[in-house]
């Protein structure tokens, strides 16, 4: 949503952000990545470097100081044994605490003044994701299918 004339973020999806250069079906790359991660005991961290606190026009960019503190905690291993909550729609694990980050920042819903508006926006994004994923569904593994956002 940084382009000229863009007034509200628009969900967009890109297959591995390089579809034109990938000769195999995207689900093949997903299986390869999954096997390598499992074989090497890899942890994956998704860190919010974008929007928080409400929909576009209400919220704001996440404070860079918090993003840096989260990255530091990940790299130093401080979040490995943390307690986590699971996001009800996306299934992501969110730490309950992180050094130098207010606990309210760690769960995106708690940053929104209007919890119902957050739920509505999360479900809208989940629907966009599932609609986009339809093109890959028939080739996806059961594990991948089980990891889709929950919209029911």
mmCIF file of C-alpha atoms in Angstrom:
data_model
loop_
_atom_site.group_PDB
_atom_site.id
_atom_site.type_symbol
_atom_site.label_atom_id
_atom_site.label_comp_id
_atom_site.label_asym_id
_atom_site.label_seq_id
_atom_site.Cartn_x
_atom_site.Cartn_y
_atom_site.Cartn_z
ATOM 1 C CA UNK A 1 0.000 0.000 0.000
ATOM 2 C CA UNK A 2 2.863 2.452 -0.558
ATOM 3 C CA UNK A 3 2.159 3.239 -4.215
ATOM 4 C CA UNK A 4 0.850 6.567 -5.441
ATOM 5 C CA UNK A 5 -2.888 6.842 -5.005
ATOM 6 C CA UNK A 6 -3.186 3.823 -2.709
ATOM 7 C CA UNK A 7 -5.364 4.894 0.201
ATOM 8 C CA UNK A 8 -5.924 1.503 1.834
ATOM 9 C CA UNK A 9 -3.774 -1.652 1.820
ATOM 10 C CA UNK A 10 -4.909 -4.296 -0.651
ATOM 11 C CA UNK A 11 -4.117 -7.959 0.039
ATOM 12 C CA UNK A 12 -1.856 -9.463 -2.589
ATOM 13 C CA UNK A 13 -0.385 -12.933 -2.813
ATOM 14 C CA UNK A 14 2.712 -14.062 -4.655
ATOM 15 C CA UNK A 15 3.894 -17.633 -4.988
ATOM 16 C CA UNK A 16 7.172 -17.574 -3.098
ATOM 17 C CA UNK A 17 7.642 -14.031 -4.454
ATOM 18 C CA UNK A 18 9.207 -15.480 -7.598
ATOM 19 C CA UNK A 19 6.630 -17.534 -9.508
ATOM 20 C CA UNK A 20 8.029 -16.714 -12.983
ATOM 21 C CA UNK A 21 11.351 -18.277 -11.987
ATOM 22 C CA UNK A 22 9.987 -21.469 -10.437
ATOM 23 C CA UNK A 23 9.611 -24.340 -12.883
ATOM 24 C CA UNK A 24 7.980 -26.726 -10.374
ATOM 25 C CA UNK A 25 4.539 -26.459 -8.818
ATOM 26 C CA UNK A 26 4.634 -24.310 -5.627
ATOM 27 C CA UNK A 27 3.517 -27.232 -3.478
ATOM 28 C CA UNK A 28 6.725 -29.081 -4.438
ATOM 29 C CA UNK A 29 8.784 -26.222 -3.016
ATOM 30 C CA UNK A 30 6.606 -26.209 0.092
ATOM 31 C CA UNK A 31 7.277 -29.931 0.646
ATOM 32 C CA UNK A 32 11.033 -29.469 0.105
ATOM 33 C CA UNK A 33 11.134 -26.594 2.570
ATOM 34 C CA UNK A 34 9.091 -28.528 5.119
ATOM 35 C CA UNK A 35 11.399 -31.562 4.891
ATOM 36 C CA UNK A 36 14.519 -29.439 5.322
ATOM 37 C CA UNK A 37 13.033 -27.551 8.270
ATOM 38 C CA UNK A 38 12.035 -30.763 10.030
ATOM 39 C CA UNK A 39 15.393 -32.433 9.328
ATOM 40 C CA UNK A 40 17.276 -29.470 10.770
ATOM 41 C CA UNK A 41 14.931 -28.579 13.651
ATOM 42 C CA UNK A 42 14.405 -25.108 12.228
ATOM 43 C CA UNK A 43 12.274 -22.552 14.037
ATOM 44 C CA UNK A 44 10.514 -19.981 11.879
ATOM 45 C CA UNK A 45 9.574 -16.578 13.234
ATOM 46 C CA UNK A 46 7.063 -14.216 11.649
ATOM 47 C CA UNK A 47 7.698 -10.716 12.977
ATOM 48 C CA UNK A 48 5.291 -7.843 12.461
ATOM 49 C CA UNK A 49 7.197 -5.023 10.829
ATOM 50 C CA UNK A 50 4.051 -3.419 9.487
ATOM 51 C CA UNK A 51 0.692 -2.278 10.734
ATOM 52 C CA UNK A 52 -0.782 -2.545 14.222
ATOM 53 C CA UNK A 53 -3.432 -0.959 16.402
ATOM 54 C CA UNK A 54 -6.322 -0.789 13.972
ATOM 55 C CA UNK A 55 -7.306 -0.733 10.347
ATOM 56 C CA UNK A 56 -5.658 1.629 7.897
ATOM 57 C CA UNK A 57 -6.312 5.193 9.001
ATOM 58 C CA UNK A 58 -6.747 4.150 12.641
ATOM 59 C CA UNK A 59 -3.643 2.115 13.453
ATOM 60 C CA UNK A 60 -0.015 2.895 12.785
ATOM 61 C CA UNK A 61 3.269 1.285 11.882
ATOM 62 C CA UNK A 62 4.608 -0.904 14.676
ATOM 63 C CA UNK A 63 7.265 0.879 16.686
ATOM 64 C CA UNK A 64 10.690 0.018 15.245
ATOM 65 C CA UNK A 65 12.041 -0.243 18.799
ATOM 66 C CA UNK A 66 9.668 -3.176 19.432
ATOM 67 C CA UNK A 67 10.521 -4.872 16.149
ATOM 68 C CA UNK A 68 14.219 -4.669 17.029
ATOM 69 C CA UNK A 69 13.582 -6.031 20.526
ATOM 70 C CA UNK A 70 11.655 -8.993 19.098
ATOM 71 C CA UNK A 71 14.420 -9.744 16.589
ATOM 72 C CA UNK A 72 16.993 -9.548 19.394
ATOM 73 C CA UNK A 73 14.946 -11.947 21.536
ATOM 74 C CA UNK A 74 14.639 -14.397 18.633
ATOM 75 C CA UNK A 75 18.345 -14.293 17.785
ATOM 76 C CA UNK A 76 19.415 -14.676 21.411
ATOM 77 C CA UNK A 77 17.043 -17.610 21.989
ATOM 78 C CA UNK A 78 14.998 -15.788 24.646
ATOM 79 C CA UNK A 79 11.682 -16.768 23.042
ATOM 80 C CA UNK A 80 12.365 -20.485 22.607
ATOM 81 C CA UNK A 81 10.958 -21.422 26.023
ATOM 82 C CA UNK A 82 8.395 -18.612 26.259
ATOM 83 C CA UNK A 83 4.690 -19.250 26.827
ATOM 84 C CA UNK A 84 2.552 -18.776 23.738
ATOM 85 C CA UNK A 85 -1.039 -18.121 22.751
ATOM 86 C CA UNK A 86 -2.320 -19.409 19.411
ATOM 87 C CA UNK A 87 -4.044 -17.056 16.988
ATOM 88 C CA UNK A 88 -7.616 -18.290 16.542
ATOM 89 C CA UNK A 89 -7.738 -17.734 12.774
ATOM 90 C CA UNK A 90 -4.176 -18.107 11.511
ATOM 91 C CA UNK A 91 -2.853 -20.660 14.009
ATOM 92 C CA UNK A 92 0.315 -18.643 14.633
ATOM 93 C CA UNK A 93 1.925 -18.875 18.057
ATOM 94 C CA UNK A 94 2.308 -15.480 19.748
ATOM 95 C CA UNK A 95 4.619 -15.114 22.753
ATOM 96 C CA UNK A 96 2.924 -13.831 25.889
ATOM 97 C CA UNK A 97 6.009 -11.836 26.809
ATOM 98 C CA UNK A 98 9.197 -10.578 25.210
ATOM 99 C CA UNK A 99 11.964 -8.462 26.786
ATOM 100 C CA UNK A 100 11.517 -4.738 26.116
ATOM 101 C CA UNK A 101 8.148 -5.173 24.372
ATOM 102 C CA UNK A 102 4.789 -4.435 26.009
ATOM 103 C CA UNK A 103 2.770 -7.664 26.161
ATOM 104 C CA UNK A 104 -0.144 -5.936 24.406
ATOM 105 C CA UNK A 105 1.970 -5.514 21.265
ATOM 106 C CA UNK A 106 2.552 -9.262 20.938
ATOM 107 C CA UNK A 107 -1.059 -10.161 20.206
ATOM 108 C CA UNK A 108 -2.345 -8.040 17.316
ATOM 109 C CA UNK A 109 -5.940 -8.177 18.504
ATOM 110 C CA UNK A 110 -4.996 -6.530 21.800
ATOM 111 C CA UNK A 111 -3.606 -3.516 19.936
ATOM 112 C CA UNK A 112 -6.981 -2.727 18.382
ATOM 113 C CA UNK A 113 -9.440 -0.596 20.332
ATOM 114 C CA UNK A 114 -12.318 -2.409 18.605
ATOM 115 C CA UNK A 115 -11.848 -6.189 19.031
ATOM 116 C CA UNK A 116 -14.839 -6.950 16.796
ATOM 117 C CA UNK A 117 -13.341 -4.863 13.987
ATOM 118 C CA UNK A 118 -10.089 -6.830 14.382
ATOM 119 C CA UNK A 119 -11.935 -10.154 14.148
ATOM 120 C CA UNK A 120 -13.778 -8.970 11.041
ATOM 121 C CA UNK A 121 -10.538 -7.842 9.350
ATOM 122 C CA UNK A 122 -8.717 -11.078 10.294
ATOM 123 C CA UNK A 123 -11.531 -13.160 8.796
ATOM 124 C CA UNK A 124 -11.535 -11.000 5.662
ATOM 125 C CA UNK A 125 -7.795 -11.588 5.191
ATOM 126 C CA UNK A 126 -8.252 -15.312 5.879
ATOM 127 C CA UNK A 127 -10.949 -15.485 3.191
ATOM 128 C CA UNK A 128 -8.641 -13.756 0.699
ATOM 129 C CA UNK A 129 -5.915 -16.248 1.552
ATOM 130 C CA UNK A 130 -8.212 -19.252 1.139
ATOM 131 C CA UNK A 131 -9.603 -17.928 -2.159
ATOM 132 C CA UNK A 132 -6.079 -17.464 -3.498
ATOM 133 C CA UNK A 133 -5.038 -20.920 -2.254
ATOM 134 C CA UNK A 134 -7.775 -22.637 -4.267
ATOM 135 C CA UNK A 135 -5.402 -22.719 -7.256
ATOM 136 C CA UNK A 136 -2.963 -24.900 -5.283
ATOM 137 C CA UNK A 137 -5.371 -26.943 -3.185
ATOM 138 C CA UNK A 138 -5.531 -30.117 -5.277
ATOM 139 C CA UNK A 139 -1.743 -30.566 -5.075
ATOM 140 C CA UNK A 140 -1.306 -29.615 -1.416
ATOM 141 C CA UNK A 141 -0.469 -32.134 1.293
ATOM 142 C CA UNK A 142 -2.846 -32.879 4.148
ATOM 143 C CA UNK A 143 -0.410 -31.060 6.461
ATOM 144 C CA UNK A 144 -0.563 -27.927 4.329
ATOM 145 C CA UNK A 145 -4.343 -28.075 4.035
ATOM 146 C CA UNK A 146 -4.646 -28.401 7.818
ATOM 147 C CA UNK A 147 -2.587 -25.240 8.266
ATOM 148 C CA UNK A 148 -4.976 -23.003 6.330
ATOM 149 C CA UNK A 149 -6.636 -20.132 8.200
ATOM 150 C CA UNK A 150 -9.747 -21.145 10.122
ATOM 151 C CA UNK A 151 -12.767 -19.189 8.922
ATOM 152 C CA UNK A 152 -15.600 -21.386 10.191
#
